[in-house]
Tab-separated table of C-alpha atoms in Angstrom:
chain	number	residue	atom	x	y	z
A	250	MET	CA	120.247	95.371	106.480
A	251	PRO	CA	123.266	95.573	104.124
A	252	HIS	CA	125.015	98.887	103.629
A	253	VAL	CA	124.516	100.502	100.238
A	254	ASP	CA	127.331	102.564	98.778
A	255	HIS	CA	125.331	105.116	96.809
A	256	SER	CA	128.305	106.766	95.140
A	257	GLU	CA	129.419	103.585	93.415
A	258	GLU	CA	125.944	102.245	92.650
A	259	ASN	CA	124.996	105.214	90.484
A	260	THR	CA	127.948	105.309	88.060
A	261	CYS	CA	126.542	102.785	85.553
A	262	SER	CA	126.389	103.669	81.873
A	263	GLU	CA	123.058	103.545	80.021
A	264	ALA	CA	124.069	100.241	78.446
A	265	GLU	CA	124.927	98.744	81.826
A	266	VAL	CA	121.620	99.942	83.293
A	267	ALA	CA	119.731	98.368	80.363
A	268	THR	CA	121.488	95.074	81.060
A	269	LEU	CA	120.738	95.205	84.791
A	270	PHE	CA	117.017	95.815	84.193
A	271	SER	CA	116.758	92.687	82.092
A	272	VAL	CA	112.954	92.328	81.906
A	273	LYS	CA	111.436	94.769	79.415
A	274	TYR	CA	107.772	95.771	79.665
A	275	GLU	CA	106.076	97.558	76.797
A	276	SER	CA	102.868	99.550	76.805
A	277	VAL	CA	100.587	97.518	74.548
A	278	THR	CA	97.494	99.677	74.880
A	279	SER	CA	96.336	102.718	76.811
A	280	ILE	CA	93.346	104.985	77.262
A	281	SER	CA	93.143	108.628	78.284
A	282	LEU	CA	90.251	109.131	80.688
A	283	SER	CA	90.903	112.808	81.357
A	284	GLU	CA	93.404	115.525	80.532
A	285	GLU	CA	92.599	117.473	83.715
A	286	GLU	CA	91.991	114.807	86.383
A	287	TYR	CA	94.179	112.261	88.183
A	288	CYS	CA	93.510	108.522	88.334
A	289	LEU	CA	93.530	107.633	92.044
A	290	HIS	CA	92.505	103.985	92.444
A	291	LEU	CA	92.408	100.773	90.403
A	292	THR	CA	90.691	97.440	91.026
A	293	HIS	CA	89.968	94.318	88.984
A	294	THR	CA	87.333	91.602	88.984
A	295	THR	CA	88.338	88.167	90.249
A	296	ASN	CA	88.430	86.818	86.688
A	297	TRP	CA	90.422	89.858	85.474
A	298	GLU	CA	87.865	90.610	82.747
A	299	ASP	CA	87.040	94.127	83.960
A	300	VAL	CA	88.894	96.989	85.621
A	301	ALA	CA	87.489	99.983	87.505
A	302	VAL	CA	89.259	103.333	87.831
A	303	ALA	CA	88.446	106.113	90.316
A	304	LEU	CA	89.330	109.661	89.275
A	305	SER	CA	89.895	112.877	91.190
A	306	ASP	CA	86.607	114.350	89.877
A	307	PHE	CA	84.726	111.783	92.050
A	308	SER	CA	83.840	109.577	89.051
A	309	VAL	CA	84.424	105.873	88.349
A	310	THR	CA	85.029	104.389	84.892
A	311	LEU	CA	84.671	100.703	84.045
A	312	LEU	CA	86.944	99.208	81.361
A	313	LYS	CA	87.435	95.838	79.693
A	314	ARG	CA	90.762	94.629	80.997
A	315	GLU	CA	92.223	93.212	77.796
A	316	THR	CA	91.439	96.123	75.461
A	317	LEU	CA	90.698	98.975	77.903
A	318	GLN	CA	87.453	99.545	76.026
A	319	LYS	CA	85.132	101.735	78.062
A	320	VAL	CA	82.051	99.977	79.472
A	321	SER	CA	80.472	102.791	81.498
A	322	SER	CA	81.147	105.712	83.810
A	323	PHE	CA	79.238	107.108	86.786
A	324	ASP	CA	79.576	109.399	89.806
A	325	PRO	CA	79.255	107.383	93.029
A	326	HIS	CA	80.066	110.215	95.458
A	327	GLN	CA	80.073	113.988	95.738
A	328	GLU	CA	83.457	114.064	97.479
A	329	CYS	CA	86.855	112.399	96.995
A	330	ILE	CA	86.777	108.629	96.417
A	331	THR	CA	89.084	107.013	98.977
A	332	GLY	CA	88.680	103.323	98.127
A	333	LEU	CA	87.613	101.035	95.289
A	334	LYS	CA	87.178	97.259	95.207
A	335	PHE	CA	85.242	94.627	93.284
A	336	SER	CA	83.415	92.037	95.333
A	337	PRO	CA	85.611	88.900	95.575
A	338	GLY	CA	82.625	86.645	94.843
A	339	ASN	CA	80.551	88.755	92.438
A	340	ASN	CA	82.106	90.464	89.437
A	341	ASN	CA	79.020	92.663	89.030
A	342	CYS	CA	79.393	94.290	92.467
A	343	LEU	CA	81.741	97.232	92.954
A	344	TRP	CA	82.390	98.880	96.329
A	345	THR	CA	83.450	102.512	96.799
A	346	SER	CA	84.287	104.651	99.833
A	347	SER	CA	84.515	108.410	100.116
A	348	SER	CA	85.379	111.275	102.390
A	349	ASP	CA	81.624	112.008	102.314
A	350	GLY	CA	81.356	109.322	105.011
A	351	PHE	CA	79.739	106.514	103.001
A	352	VAL	CA	80.717	103.091	101.673
A	353	LYS	CA	78.486	102.029	98.778
A	354	MET	CA	77.966	98.841	96.794
A	355	TRP	CA	77.101	99.275	93.109
A	356	ASP	CA	75.657	96.933	90.514
A	357	VAL	CA	77.909	97.754	87.553
A	358	ARG	CA	75.347	96.419	85.079
A	359	SER	CA	73.019	99.313	85.914
A	360	ASN	CA	75.326	101.626	87.907
A	361	GLN	CA	72.710	101.584	90.649
A	362	CYS	CA	73.586	101.712	94.348
A	363	GLU	CA	72.422	98.474	95.997
A	364	LYS	CA	73.714	99.084	99.548
A	365	GLU	CA	75.258	101.907	101.532
A	366	PHE	CA	76.855	102.130	104.947
A	367	GLN	CA	77.313	105.414	106.802
A	368	GLY	CA	80.391	106.228	108.868
A	369	MET	CA	78.707	106.775	112.197
A	370	THR	CA	79.140	105.328	115.687
A	371	LYS	CA	76.503	104.623	118.310
A	372	SER	CA	77.846	107.349	120.577
A	373	SER	CA	77.856	110.159	117.994
A	374	SER	CA	75.567	111.471	115.261
A	375	VAL	CA	78.518	112.961	113.361
A	376	THR	CA	79.232	111.319	109.990
A	377	LYS	CA	82.953	110.617	109.852
A	378	PRO	CA	84.985	111.098	106.647
A	379	LEU	CA	86.188	107.680	105.477
A	380	THR	CA	89.800	107.316	104.356
A	381	CYS	CA	89.882	103.658	103.262
A	382	PHE	CA	87.964	100.375	103.419
A	383	ASP	CA	88.264	96.639	102.790
A	384	ILE	CA	86.127	93.490	102.699
A	385	SER	CA	87.018	90.189	104.370
A	386	CYS	CA	87.840	87.311	102.040
A	387	ASN	CA	84.614	85.500	103.002
A	388	GLU	CA	82.648	88.706	102.244
A	389	ARG	CA	80.971	88.827	105.609
A	390	ILE	CA	82.639	91.887	107.143
A	391	LEU	CA	83.096	95.396	105.772
A	392	CYS	CA	85.655	97.585	107.525
A	393	ALA	CA	86.490	101.278	107.021
A	394	GLY	CA	88.911	103.742	108.590
A	395	THR	CA	88.154	107.364	109.423
A	396	GLU	CA	89.866	110.682	109.727
A	397	LEU	CA	90.459	112.119	113.170
A	398	VAL	CA	87.059	113.564	114.103
A	399	GLU	CA	86.286	115.426	117.303
A	400	THR	CA	88.541	113.583	119.764
A	401	GLY	CA	88.884	110.189	118.133
A	402	VAL	CA	89.712	108.083	115.102
A	403	PHE	CA	87.691	104.978	114.338
A	404	ILE	CA	87.882	101.619	112.601
A	405	LEU	CA	84.259	100.809	111.747
A	406	PHE	CA	82.743	97.362	111.108
A	407	TRP	CA	79.534	96.291	109.376
A	408	ASP	CA	77.831	92.962	108.731
A	409	ILE	CA	77.484	92.973	104.930
A	410	ARG	CA	74.719	90.367	104.767
A	411	GLY	CA	72.736	91.822	107.651
A	412	ASP	CA	73.291	95.438	106.553
A	413	LYS	CA	74.033	96.511	110.115
A	414	ALA	CA	76.813	98.168	112.083
A	415	LEU	CA	78.802	95.821	114.312
A	416	GLY	CA	80.770	98.384	116.284
A	417	SER	CA	84.173	100.051	116.103
A	418	TYR	CA	87.730	100.161	117.419
A	419	TRP	CA	88.903	103.556	118.718
A	420	GLU	CA	91.795	102.935	121.114
A	421	SER	CA	94.545	101.437	118.917
A	422	HIS	CA	95.285	104.484	116.728
A	423	THR	CA	95.437	108.178	117.559
A	424	ASP	CA	95.454	109.792	114.095
A	425	ASN	CA	93.953	109.382	110.610
A	426	ILE	CA	93.649	105.771	109.442
A	427	THR	CA	95.468	105.385	106.125
A	428	GLN	CA	94.919	101.669	105.405
A	429	VAL	CA	92.737	98.739	106.431
A	430	LYS	CA	93.712	95.464	104.760
A	431	PHE	CA	92.177	92.064	105.451
A	432	ASN	CA	94.445	89.053	105.098
A	433	PRO	CA	93.732	87.483	101.661
A	434	SER	CA	93.243	83.989	103.133
A	435	GLN	CA	92.353	84.526	106.820
A	436	ALA	CA	88.986	86.249	107.140
A	437	ASP	CA	89.443	87.292	110.777
A	438	THR	CA	92.934	88.792	110.362
A	439	MET	CA	93.207	92.462	109.463
A	440	ALA	CA	96.050	94.984	109.336
A	441	THR	CA	95.697	98.738	109.767
A	442	ALA	CA	98.024	101.715	109.400
A	443	ALA	CA	97.697	105.351	110.416
A	444	THR	CA	99.489	108.676	110.415
A	445	ASP	CA	100.449	107.977	114.037
A	446	GLY	CA	103.139	105.636	112.639
A	447	LEU	CA	101.609	102.411	113.961
A	448	ILE	CA	100.837	99.261	111.972
A	449	ASN	CA	98.415	97.023	113.882
A	450	VAL	CA	97.244	93.480	113.224
A	451	PHE	CA	93.887	92.407	114.668
A	452	ASP	CA	92.037	89.135	115.161
A	453	ILE	CA	88.516	90.493	114.748
A	454	SER	CA	86.928	87.267	116.003
A	455	GLN	CA	87.763	88.443	119.529
A	456	SER	CA	85.031	90.224	121.492
A	457	THR	CA	87.005	93.313	122.531
A	458	GLU	CA	89.472	95.638	120.822
A	459	ASP	CA	92.095	94.937	123.472
A	460	ASP	CA	91.875	91.176	122.889
A	461	ALA	CA	91.725	91.636	119.113
A	462	LEU	CA	94.988	93.618	118.919
A	463	THR	CA	97.453	90.813	118.188
A	464	TYR	CA	100.544	92.682	116.986
A	465	CYS	CA	101.556	96.351	117.117
A	466	MET	CA	104.462	97.563	114.972
A	467	ASN	CA	105.911	101.078	115.028
A	468	SER	CA	106.973	102.193	111.558
A	469	GLU	CA	107.838	105.646	113.003
A	470	VAL	CA	106.449	107.310	109.859
A	471	THR	CA	103.105	107.449	108.061
A	472	THR	CA	102.338	104.349	105.994
A	473	GLY	CA	100.210	105.056	102.942
A	474	ASN	CA	100.288	101.691	101.194
A	475	LEU	CA	100.068	98.364	103.037
A	476	SER	CA	100.197	94.943	101.310
A	477	TRP	CA	99.990	91.372	102.605
A	478	LEU	CA	102.746	89.170	101.150
A	479	GLY	CA	103.271	85.429	101.234
A	480	GLN	CA	106.222	83.497	102.624
A	481	ASN	CA	106.375	79.693	102.458
A	482	GLY	CA	102.680	79.595	101.616
A	483	ARG	CA	101.625	81.722	104.615
A	484	GLN	CA	100.410	85.329	104.460
A	485	GLU	CA	102.276	86.650	107.505
A	486	ARG	CA	104.414	89.368	105.947
A	487	LEU	CA	103.534	93.009	105.274
A	488	SER	CA	105.105	95.589	103.002
A	489	ALA	CA	104.689	99.248	103.926
A	490	ILE	CA	105.304	102.212	101.623
A	491	THR	CA	105.707	105.381	103.658
A	492	ASP	CA	105.004	109.050	103.024
A	493	ILE	CA	108.755	109.759	102.808
A	494	GLU	CA	109.115	107.247	99.928
A	495	SER	CA	110.802	104.586	102.033
A	496	LEU	CA	109.948	100.873	102.114
A	497	GLN	CA	109.596	98.510	105.063
A	498	TYR	CA	109.147	94.731	105.015
A	499	TRP	CA	107.684	93.191	108.175
A	500	ASP	CA	107.145	89.793	109.666
A	501	ILE	CA	104.029	90.567	111.727
A	502	LYS	CA	105.408	88.569	114.653
A	503	GLU	CA	108.540	90.700	114.956
A	504	ALA	CA	108.960	94.042	116.735
A	505	ALA	CA	111.173	95.572	114.025
A	506	PRO	CA	111.048	95.382	110.225
A	507	MET	CA	113.036	92.539	108.649
A	508	HIS	CA	114.160	94.878	105.875
A	509	LYS	CA	114.112	98.651	105.665
A	510	TYR	CA	115.015	100.852	102.696
A	511	SER	CA	115.350	104.624	102.656
A	512	ARG	CA	114.605	106.752	99.620
A	513	GLU	CA	118.353	106.882	99.017
A	514	ASP	CA	118.500	103.065	99.015
A	515	VAL	CA	115.658	102.898	96.486
A	516	ALA	CA	117.341	105.493	94.262
A	517	ALA	CA	120.630	103.559	94.426
A	518	ALA	CA	118.884	100.352	93.329
A	519	MET	CA	117.288	102.317	90.455
A	520	LYS	CA	120.750	103.705	89.497
A	521	LEU	CA	119.560	107.281	90.055
A	522	LYS	CA	121.784	110.172	91.102
A	523	GLU	CA	119.006	112.227	92.709
A	524	PRO	CA	116.966	110.413	95.417
A	525	ASP	CA	114.396	113.225	95.461
A	526	ASP	CA	113.335	112.237	91.943
A	527	CYS	CA	112.138	108.734	92.873
A	528	TYR	CA	108.905	107.420	94.384
A	529	LEU	CA	107.407	104.043	95.242
A	530	ALA	CA	104.130	103.026	93.603
A	531	SER	CA	103.263	99.511	94.825
A	532	VAL	CA	104.551	96.122	96.002
A	533	HIS	CA	103.419	92.805	94.527
A	534	MET	CA	104.162	89.105	94.836
A	535	SER	CA	106.141	87.844	91.860
A	536	SER	CA	105.962	84.673	89.826
A	537	GLU	CA	109.518	83.864	90.941
A	538	GLY	CA	108.978	82.479	94.434
A	539	ASP	CA	108.519	84.635	97.521
A	540	ASN	CA	110.692	87.592	96.484
A	541	PRO	CA	108.351	90.611	96.059
A	542	LEU	CA	108.493	93.064	93.180
A	543	VAL	CA	108.497	96.796	93.902
A	544	LEU	CA	107.139	99.154	91.247
A	545	VAL	CA	109.025	102.450	91.393
A	546	GLY	CA	109.082	105.631	89.352
A	547	ALA	CA	111.272	108.678	88.827
A	548	ARG	CA	110.906	112.063	87.177
A	549	ASN	CA	113.334	112.732	84.344
A	550	ASP	CA	114.622	115.846	82.579
A	551	GLU	CA	112.127	115.506	79.720
A	552	GLY	CA	109.152	116.165	82.024
A	553	SER	CA	107.975	112.569	81.900
A	554	ASP	CA	108.447	109.722	84.378
A	555	THR	CA	110.563	106.590	84.175
A	556	LEU	CA	109.105	103.340	85.537
A	557	CYS	CA	110.948	100.219	86.626
A	558	THR	CA	110.661	97.261	88.980
A	559	LEU	CA	113.031	96.209	91.741
A	560	LYS	CA	113.219	92.731	93.230
A	561	LEU	CA	113.404	92.442	96.998
A	562	ASP	CA	115.789	89.524	97.540
A	563	LEU	CA	114.662	88.173	100.902
A	564	GLN	CA	117.739	85.977	101.308
A	565	THR	CA	120.283	88.792	100.957
A	566	GLY	CA	118.027	91.680	101.940
A	567	GLN	CA	119.021	93.603	98.812
A	568	LEU	CA	116.879	95.588	96.387
A	569	LYS	CA	117.982	94.488	92.920
A	570	PRO	CA	117.212	95.873	89.440
A	571	HIS	CA	114.538	93.819	87.685
A	572	GLY	CA	112.487	95.373	84.880
A	573	SER	CA	112.098	98.572	82.856
A	574	PHE	CA	109.012	100.053	81.174
A	575	VAL	CA	108.906	101.561	77.689
A	576	ALA	CA	106.128	103.955	76.619
A	577	LYS	CA	105.916	106.350	73.693
A	578	GLN	CA	103.512	108.756	75.389
A	579	LEU	CA	103.943	111.072	78.358
A	580	LEU	CA	104.079	109.250	81.688
A	581	LEU	CA	103.377	111.075	84.951
A	582	MET	CA	103.385	109.912	88.555
A	583	ILE	CA	101.736	106.495	89.016
A	584	ARG	CA	99.021	106.580	91.685
A	585	ALA	CA	97.748	102.985	91.361
A	586	ALA	CA	98.906	99.700	89.854
A	587	LEU	CA	97.638	96.141	89.422
A	588	TYR	CA	99.861	93.124	88.750
A	589	GLN	CA	98.711	89.815	87.270
A	590	VAL	CA	101.182	87.128	88.291
A	591	GLU	CA	100.051	84.575	85.684
A	592	THR	CA	100.837	86.851	82.729
A	593	ASP	CA	103.547	88.994	84.393
A	594	SER	CA	101.622	92.064	83.250
A	595	TYR	CA	100.816	95.413	84.873
A	596	ILE	CA	97.994	97.915	84.662
A	597	THR	CA	98.931	101.415	85.825
A	598	ALA	CA	97.111	104.719	86.248
A	599	GLY	CA	98.246	108.082	87.507
A	600	GLU	CA	98.438	111.836	87.283
A	601	CYS	CA	98.271	112.044	83.492
A	602	GLY	CA	94.756	110.560	83.540
A	603	VAL	CA	95.881	107.604	81.435
A	604	VAL	CA	95.418	103.875	82.127
A	605	ARG	CA	98.033	101.584	80.566
A	606	ILE	CA	98.556	97.857	80.124
A	607	TRP	CA	102.159	96.689	80.231
A	608	LYS	CA	103.343	93.272	79.058
A	609	PRO	CA	106.787	91.694	78.734
A	610	GLU	CA	108.255	92.287	75.287
A	611	SER	CA	108.508	88.549	74.681
A	612	THR	CA	104.725	88.220	75.065
A	613	GLU	CA	102.536	88.738	72.032
A	614	SER	CA	100.877	92.115	72.325
A	615	ILE	CA	97.268	92.705	71.440
A	616	GLY	CA	98.295	94.938	68.577
A	617	LYS	CA	99.989	98.253	68.061
A	618	GLN	CA	99.814	100.587	71.010
A	619	SER	CA	96.728	102.761	70.811
A	620	LEU	CA	95.684	105.811	72.805
A	621	VAL	CA	91.944	106.476	72.986
A	622	LYS	CA	90.556	109.724	74.373
A	623	LEU	CA	87.161	109.980	76.031
A	624	SER	CA	85.011	113.020	76.568
A	625	LYS	CA	83.143	113.552	79.820
A	626	LYS	CA	79.860	114.012	77.917
A	627	ASN	CA	79.240	110.253	77.711
A	628	ARG	CA	79.085	109.668	81.460
A	629	THR	CA	75.940	108.153	82.882
A	630	LYS	CA	74.829	109.052	86.386
A	631	PRO	CA	73.270	106.588	88.819
A	632	TYR	CA	70.418	108.925	89.777
């Protein structure tokens, strides 16, 4: 990868920085879900009409995507929610996972649990804390990762339609599973990451774990955020955000990452003087070809955070300034983000308990920015 001269990169004036980050996103509406709790996860329906948010108090709130008007709120688990996803084929079905060892499917019209799957294996009666989950694009297979329990860590599989356990993988990772991500277009292809530093790609149509393990990549650090990315119409690239705020970009067929960026590299691209102030939030495909967009944040002297996007130029291997975000309210560390390619708009949520919609300044906003506060008294419980 190209060498970055950090000392020269970070000497830009404010005017020069504003010119470099040429796309301006403004916060067109926002909602405060809690003043005490963090927002941990975000997901959207296939038609982008609704958004669900998981909070650190084990609750989930449903919002209308365009206005962030609250639809309902409920408590799906009694322990930390570790995953959240709408069904790809049914906008009324919401899936949640938790460290309580269960994956549950909810009908959001009634907030009733329609199905639940317990994190157990045939060889043990111990319920395993679940760290993450995903659903195959054809909605036939549910997969979840576990913490290290007893002497093993497991990747568990269930048949969604048949409501039964299909088995597990337990040899490919040696520490807590941090991510399981099915390929968006290939139902039998799945990537996993763990605190053992490995990123594995499986073909789950194979009958054994050994045969299923197609590619094994060593990131050498813990990967906390894994995303499938397209290249020339094929989903064979992975982005990996690590626990040391570095970024890796992989071709799954290669033994080493195609591009690798340290926290110092990210800070240099953001025009920051202090690398320790920056963090990576998410990676998304852009509307401008195959070059991904990286959403990054940084703490500033005013006690708030600064948000911007960087473009990963795959041809040169450089991280380049792209967009900046403007908000009038306090902004704290972003924990989750959604990006809609068609409208070039973001939805973010984080440690300030606020969900925000961001749109390019050139796009008509839905009105003056509003901030709505909700009390916890209005929550409905499923039982």
